[in-house]
Amino acid sequence: MGLIVLQTDETLEGDMRRVLRDDPTPLYVSRIPSAPQVSSETLGAMSGDLKTAAGLLPDARPYRVVGYGCTSASAVIGSEKVQQIVQTACDVAHVTNPLRATIACAADLGISKLALVSPYVEEVNVPLRAAFAQAGLSTDAFGSFQEAEEAKVVRISAASLLEAGRRLGADSAVEGVFLSCTNLRTLDVIPRLSEALGKPVLSSNQALAWHMMRLNMHEC
């Protein structure tokens, strides 16, 4: 399996190795240049570097799956375009990203109404929520930290994530909660929040790892 991680991301690579520690499949990692400020412009600009980043993965043998580790950029660029770019540079059967993975995970759980906890500014939230809506996932229960600096996103505390998740997830219409952004430190928050709400809790990194394992095992 291959993984493309943002230059500014301090969380995803460690989370993936933690979640996949019992999976014997080798995981190879490449990095892609990314701006310290998150905006629709900087996210869209990554499409120009994606082919190079994918091409830097070891190419001695084909890949079952490559994951592109950016939820918001996948919404701005589009999952299909991400796949096309990666497949031009890398011999890979499946390409996924946290957005595509979360949609697949929600479908597997029978979830159609998500509470969305976002760190992003509004110009980034709009295409993300539109992408979920297009896939049949409502995000009417929504809250954002409105943070544009990646260096600050990664330092949003577990307590803040728990508080936001509890507040939004308490809505009786909500079937699950999604903590968006690969740079958020969510793995230890997920079980605590799920227990508090009695509902499934997903995150960008958890969903991406799950989907990559599923695709690697030929299950979808």
PDB file of N, CA, C and O in Angstrom, residues 167-213:
ATOM      1  N   ARG A 167     -21.447  18.056  21.655  1.00  0.00           N
ATOM      2  CA  ARG A 167     -22.497  19.055  21.415  1.00  0.00           C
ATOM      3  C   ARG A 167     -23.230  18.764  20.107  1.00  0.00           C
ATOM      4  O   ARG A 167     -24.462  18.758  20.063  1.00  0.00           O
ATOM      5  N   LEU A 168     -22.483  18.509  19.041  1.00  0.00           N
ATOM      6  CA  LEU A 168     -23.108  18.269  17.748  1.00  0.00           C
ATOM      7  C   LEU A 168     -23.737  16.880  17.664  1.00  0.00           C
ATOM      8  O   LEU A 168     -24.804  16.705  17.090  1.00  0.00           O
ATOM      9  N   GLY A 169     -23.060  15.905  18.246  1.00  0.00           N
ATOM     10  CA  GLY A 169     -23.547  14.529  18.172  1.00  0.00           C
ATOM     11  C   GLY A 169     -24.755  14.253  19.030  1.00  0.00           C
ATOM     12  O   GLY A 169     -25.442  13.238  18.842  1.00  0.00           O
ATOM     13  N   ALA A 170     -25.055  15.137  19.979  1.00  0.00           N
ATOM     14  CA  ALA A 170     -26.213  14.946  20.855  1.00  0.00           C
ATOM     15  C   ALA A 170     -27.536  15.159  20.123  1.00  0.00           C
ATOM     16  O   ALA A 170     -28.594  14.750  20.612  1.00  0.00           O
ATOM     17  N   ASP A 171     -27.486  15.761  18.964  1.00  0.00           N
ATOM     18  CA  ASP A 171     -28.693  15.954  18.148  1.00  0.00           C
ATOM     19  C   ASP A 171     -29.325  14.594  17.858  1.00  0.00           C
ATOM     20  O   ASP A 171     -28.666  13.687  17.343  1.00  0.00           O
ATOM     21  N   SER A 172     -30.592  14.441  18.167  1.00  0.00           N
ATOM     22  CA  SER A 172     -31.254  13.141  18.010  1.00  0.00           C
ATOM     23  C   SER A 172     -31.329  12.695  16.551  1.00  0.00           C
ATOM     24  O   SER A 172     -31.461  11.506  16.262  1.00  0.00           O
ATOM     25  N   ALA A 173     -31.246  13.649  15.615  1.00  0.00           N
ATOM     26  CA  ALA A 173     -31.311  13.297  14.195  1.00  0.00           C
ATOM     27  C   ALA A 173     -29.988  12.765  13.671  1.00  0.00           C
ATOM     28  O   ALA A 173     -29.936  12.163  12.595  1.00  0.00           O
ATOM     29  N   VAL A 174     -28.925  12.970  14.420  1.00  0.00           N
ATOM     30  CA  VAL A 174     -27.589  12.584  13.982  1.00  0.00           C
ATOM     31  C   VAL A 174     -27.355  11.100  14.232  1.00  0.00           C
ATOM     32  O   VAL A 174     -27.643  10.583  15.312  1.00  0.00           O
ATOM     33  N   GLU A 175     -26.816  10.421  13.222  1.00  0.00           N
ATOM     34  CA  GLU A 175     -26.559   8.981  13.334  1.00  0.00           C
ATOM     35  C   GLU A 175     -25.098   8.662  13.620  1.00  0.00           C
ATOM     36  O   GLU A 175     -24.762   7.545  14.004  1.00  0.00           O
ATOM     37  N   GLY A 176     -24.231   9.625  13.414  1.00  0.00           N
ATOM     38  CA  GLY A 176     -22.809   9.433  13.664  1.00  0.00           C
ATOM     39  C   GLY A 176     -22.094  10.767  13.592  1.00  0.00           C
ATOM     40  O   GLY A 176     -22.658  11.771  13.171  1.00  0.00           O
ATOM     41  N   VAL A 177     -20.829  10.777  14.016  1.00  0.00           N
ATOM     42  CA  VAL A 177     -20.034  11.996  14.044  1.00  0.00           C
ATOM     43  C   VAL A 177     -18.785  11.789  13.196  1.00  0.00           C
ATOM     44  O   VAL A 177     -18.172  10.714  13.224  1.00  0.00           O
ATOM     45  N   PHE A 178     -18.405  12.819  12.450  1.00  0.00           N
ATOM     46  CA  PHE A 178     -17.174  12.772  11.666  1.00  0.00           C
ATOM     47  C   PHE A 178     -16.257  13.908  12.073  1.00  0.00           C
ATOM     48  O   PHE A 178     -16.630  15.079  12.021  1.00  0.00           O
ATOM     49  N   LEU A 179     -15.041  13.552  12.481  1.00  0.00           N
ATOM     50  CA  LEU A 179     -13.995  14.512  12.836  1.00  0.00           C
ATOM     51  C   LEU A 179     -13.082  14.650  11.631  1.00  0.00           C
ATOM     52  O   LEU A 179     -12.326  13.734  11.303  1.00  0.00           O
ATOM     53  N   SER A 180     -13.160  15.783  10.953  1.00  0.00           N
ATOM     54  CA  SER A 180     -12.507  15.941   9.658  1.00  0.00           C
ATOM     55  C   SER A 180     -11.131  16.584   9.773  1.00  0.00           C
ATOM     56  O   SER A 180     -10.945  17.544  10.518  1.00  0.00           O
ATOM     57  N   CYS A 181     -10.185  16.047   9.033  1.00  0.00           N
ATOM     58  CA  CYS A 181      -8.821  16.554   8.848  1.00  0.00           C
ATOM     59  C   CYS A 181      -7.803  15.525   9.331  1.00  0.00           C
ATOM     60  O   CYS A 181      -7.868  15.052  10.474  1.00  0.00           O
ATOM     61  N   THR A 182      -6.872  15.191   8.457  1.00  0.00           N
ATOM     62  CA  THR A 182      -5.850  14.195   8.788  1.00  0.00           C
ATOM     63  C   THR A 182      -4.861  14.701   9.826  1.00  0.00           C
ATOM     64  O   THR A 182      -4.135  13.912  10.434  1.00  0.00           O
ATOM     65  N   ASN A 183      -4.814  16.012  10.034  1.00  0.00           N
ATOM     66  CA  ASN A 183      -3.854  16.563  10.995  1.00  0.00           C
ATOM     67  C   ASN A 183      -4.415  16.635  12.411  1.00  0.00           C
ATOM     68  O   ASN A 183      -3.680  16.923  13.357  1.00  0.00           O
ATOM     69  N   LEU A 184      -5.723  16.410  12.570  1.00  0.00           N
ATOM     70  CA  LEU A 184      -6.313  16.362  13.914  1.00  0.00           C
ATOM     71  C   LEU A 184      -5.890  15.075  14.618  1.00  0.00           C
ATOM     72  O   LEU A 184      -5.852  14.007  14.012  1.00  0.00           O
ATOM     73  N   ARG A 185      -5.630  15.170  15.903  1.00  0.00           N
ATOM     74  CA  ARG A 185      -5.265  13.986  16.696  1.00  0.00           C
ATOM     75  C   ARG A 185      -6.552  13.391  17.276  1.00  0.00           C
ATOM     76  O   ARG A 185      -7.033  13.805  18.326  1.00  0.00           O
ATOM     77  N   THR A 186      -7.094  12.402  16.564  1.00  0.00           N
ATOM     78  CA  THR A 186      -8.437  11.905  16.876  1.00  0.00           C
ATOM     79  C   THR A 186      -8.502  10.473  17.408  1.00  0.00           C
ATOM     80  O   THR A 186      -9.528  10.078  17.954  1.00  0.00           O
ATOM     81  N   LEU A 187      -7.457   9.679  17.230  1.00  0.00           N
ATOM     82  CA  LEU A 187      -7.583   8.251  17.528  1.00  0.00           C
ATOM     83  C   LEU A 187      -7.982   7.971  18.970  1.00  0.00           C
ATOM     84  O   LEU A 187      -8.766   7.055  19.239  1.00  0.00           O
ATOM     85  N   ASP A 188      -7.463   8.747  19.907  1.00  0.00           N
ATOM     86  CA  ASP A 188      -7.818   8.523  21.307  1.00  0.00           C
ATOM     87  C   ASP A 188      -9.140   9.179  21.683  1.00  0.00           C
ATOM     88  O   ASP A 188      -9.733   8.839  22.714  1.00  0.00           O
ATOM     89  N   VAL A 189      -9.601  10.100  20.846  1.00  0.00           N
ATOM     90  CA  VAL A 189     -10.889  10.766  21.092  1.00  0.00           C
ATOM     91  C   VAL A 189     -12.052   9.887  20.654  1.00  0.00           C
ATOM     92  O   VAL A 189     -13.110   9.871  21.299  1.00  0.00           O
ATOM     93  N   ILE A 190     -11.857   9.137  19.577  1.00  0.00           N
ATOM     94  CA  ILE A 190     -12.950   8.367  18.975  1.00  0.00           C
ATOM     95  C   ILE A 190     -13.658   7.451  19.978  1.00  0.00           C
ATOM     96  O   ILE A 190     -14.889   7.521  20.107  1.00  0.00           O
ATOM     97  N   PRO A 191     -12.964   6.564  20.702  1.00  0.00           N
ATOM     98  CA  PRO A 191     -13.692   5.673  21.602  1.00  0.00           C
ATOM     99  C   PRO A 191     -14.390   6.402  22.744  1.00  0.00           C
ATOM    100  O   PRO A 191     -15.491   6.008  23.154  1.00  0.00           O
ATOM    101  N   ARG A 192     -13.796   7.466  23.237  1.00  0.00           N
ATOM    102  CA  ARG A 192     -14.407   8.229  24.334  1.00  0.00           C
ATOM    103  C   ARG A 192     -15.672   8.928  23.862  1.00  0.00           C
ATOM    104  O   ARG A 192     -16.700   8.921  24.558  1.00  0.00           O
ATOM    105  N   LEU A 193     -15.610   9.511  22.677  1.00  0.00           N
ATOM    106  CA  LEU A 193     -16.774  10.218  22.150  1.00  0.00           C
ATOM    107  C   LEU A 193     -17.883   9.257  21.756  1.00  0.00           C
ATOM    108  O   LEU A 193     -19.069   9.507  22.021  1.00  0.00           O
ATOM    109  N   SER A 194     -17.512   8.133  21.168  1.00  0.00           N
ATOM    110  CA  SER A 194     -18.510   7.135  20.782  1.00  0.00           C
ATOM    111  C   SER A 194     -19.232   6.580  22.004  1.00  0.00           C
ATOM    112  O   SER A 194     -20.454   6.397  21.994  1.00  0.00           O
ATOM    113  N   GLU A 195     -18.487   6.333  23.068  1.00  0.00           N
ATOM    114  CA  GLU A 195     -19.099   5.822  24.304  1.00  0.00           C
ATOM    115  C   GLU A 195     -20.036   6.858  24.913  1.00  0.00           C
ATOM    116  O   GLU A 195     -21.127   6.530  25.397  1.00  0.00           O
ATOM    117  N   ALA A 196     -19.628   8.114  24.883  1.00  0.00           N
ATOM    118  CA  ALA A 196     -20.447   9.180  25.466  1.00  0.00           C
ATOM    119  C   ALA A 196     -21.753   9.372  24.706  1.00  0.00           C
ATOM    120  O   ALA A 196     -22.800   9.647  25.305  1.00  0.00           O
ATOM    121  N   LEU A 197     -21.698   9.218  23.385  1.00  0.00           N
ATOM    122  CA  LEU A 197     -22.876   9.471  22.544  1.00  0.00           C
ATOM    123  C   LEU A 197     -23.693   8.218  22.263  1.00  0.00           C
ATOM    124  O   LEU A 197     -24.876   8.309  21.927  1.00  0.00           O
ATOM    125  N   GLY A 198     -23.061   7.055  22.337  1.00  0.00           N
ATOM    126  CA  GLY A 198     -23.731   5.828  21.924  1.00  0.00           C
ATOM    127  C   GLY A 198     -23.939   5.772  20.428  1.00  0.00           C
ATOM    128  O   GLY A 198     -24.888   5.151  19.938  1.00  0.00           O
ATOM    129  N   LYS A 199     -23.040   6.438  19.677  1.00  0.00           N
ATOM    130  CA  LYS A 199     -23.138   6.490  18.220  1.00  0.00           C
ATOM    131  C   LYS A 199     -21.759   6.265  17.613  1.00  0.00           C
ATOM    132  O   LYS A 199     -20.743   6.515  18.260  1.00  0.00           O
ATOM    133  N   PRO A 200     -21.699   5.824  16.346  1.00  0.00           N
ATOM    134  CA  PRO A 200     -20.397   5.684  15.683  1.00  0.00           C
ATOM    135  C   PRO A 200     -19.716   7.041  15.521  1.00  0.00           C
ATOM    136  O   PRO A 200     -20.372   8.047  15.265  1.00  0.00           O
ATOM    137  N   VAL A 201     -18.406   7.041  15.687  1.00  0.00           N
ATOM    138  CA  VAL A 201     -17.592   8.232  15.462  1.00  0.00           C
ATOM    139  C   VAL A 201     -16.502   7.881  14.464  1.00  0.00           C
ATOM    140  O   VAL A 201     -15.776   6.904  14.638  1.00  0.00           O
ATOM    141  N   LEU A 202     -16.416   8.664  13.419  1.00  0.00           N
ATOM    142  CA  LEU A 202     -15.419   8.459  12.372  1.00  0.00           C
ATOM    143  C   LEU A 202     -14.454   9.632  12.355  1.00  0.00           C
ATOM    144  O   LEU A 202     -14.792  10.730  12.785  1.00  0.00           O
ATOM    145  N   SER A 203     -13.264   9.398  11.831  1.00  0.00           N
ATOM    146  CA  SER A 203     -12.324  10.493  11.603  1.00  0.00           C
ATOM    147  C   SER A 203     -11.623  10.258  10.275  1.00  0.00           C
ATOM    148  O   SER A 203     -11.657   9.155   9.712  1.00  0.00           O
ATOM    149  N   SER A 204     -10.975  11.291   9.770  1.00  0.00           N
ATOM    150  CA  SER A 204     -10.290  11.184   8.477  1.00  0.00           C
ATOM    151  C   SER A 204      -9.291  10.041   8.475  1.00  0.00           C
ATOM    152  O   SER A 204      -9.266   9.220   7.549  1.00  0.00           O
ATOM    153  N   ASN A 205      -8.457   9.960   9.496  1.00  0.00           N
ATOM    154  CA  ASN A 205      -7.399   8.952   9.513  1.00  0.00           C
ATOM    155  C   ASN A 205      -7.932   7.552   9.751  1.00  0.00           C
ATOM    156  O   ASN A 205      -7.495   6.586   9.118  1.00  0.00           O
ATOM    157  N   GLN A 206      -8.882   7.431  10.657  1.00  0.00           N
ATOM    158  CA  GLN A 206      -9.480   6.124  10.941  1.00  0.00           C
ATOM    159  C   GLN A 206     -10.200   5.583   9.719  1.00  0.00           C
ATOM    160  O   GLN A 206     -10.072   4.408   9.356  1.00  0.00           O
ATOM    161  N   ALA A 207     -10.969   6.443   9.037  1.00  0.00           N
ATOM    162  CA  ALA A 207     -11.712   6.011   7.855  1.00  0.00           C
ATOM    163  C   ALA A 207     -10.765   5.652   6.715  1.00  0.00           C
ATOM    164  O   ALA A 207     -10.974   4.657   6.006  1.00  0.00           O
ATOM    165  N   LEU A 208      -9.704   6.450   6.531  1.00  0.00           N
ATOM    166  CA  LEU A 208      -8.753   6.168   5.466  1.00  0.00           C
ATOM    167  C   LEU A 208      -8.063   4.832   5.687  1.00  0.00           C
ATOM    168  O   LEU A 208      -7.928   4.028   4.752  1.00  0.00           O
ATOM    169  N   ALA A 209      -7.643   4.563   6.906  1.00  0.00           N
ATOM    170  CA  ALA A 209      -7.004   3.272   7.209  1.00  0.00           C
ATOM    171  C   ALA A 209      -7.963   2.118   6.960  1.00  0.00           C
ATOM    172  O   ALA A 209      -7.592   1.098   6.361  1.00  0.00           O
ATOM    173  N   TRP A 210      -9.202   2.276   7.406  1.00  0.00           N
ATOM    174  CA  TRP A 210     -10.225   1.228   7.210  1.00  0.00           C
ATOM    175  C   TRP A 210     -10.437   0.950   5.722  1.00  0.00           C
ATOM    176  O   TRP A 210     -10.463  -0.203   5.292  1.00  0.00           O
ATOM    177  N   HIS A 211     -10.578   2.010   4.923  1.00  0.00           N
ATOM    178  CA  HIS A 211     -10.859   1.831   3.508  1.00  0.00           C
ATOM    179  C   HIS A 211      -9.664   1.227   2.782  1.00  0.00           C
ATOM    180  O   HIS A 211      -9.837   0.365   1.899  1.00  0.00           O
ATOM    181  N   MET A 212      -8.472   1.651   3.130  1.00  0.00           N
ATOM    182  CA  MET A 212      -7.290   1.085   2.494  1.00  0.00           C
ATOM    183  C   MET A 212      -7.169  -0.405   2.789  1.00  0.00           C
ATOM    184  O   MET A 212      -6.831  -1.203   1.907  1.00  0.00           O
ATOM    185  N   MET A 213      -7.458  -0.797   4.019  1.00  0.00           N
ATOM    186  CA  MET A 213      -7.429  -2.229   4.356  1.00  0.00           C
ATOM    187  C   MET A 213      -8.485  -2.995   3.585  1.00  0.00           C
ATOM    188  O   MET A 213      -8.228  -4.090   3.081  1.00  0.00           O
TER     189      MET A 213
END
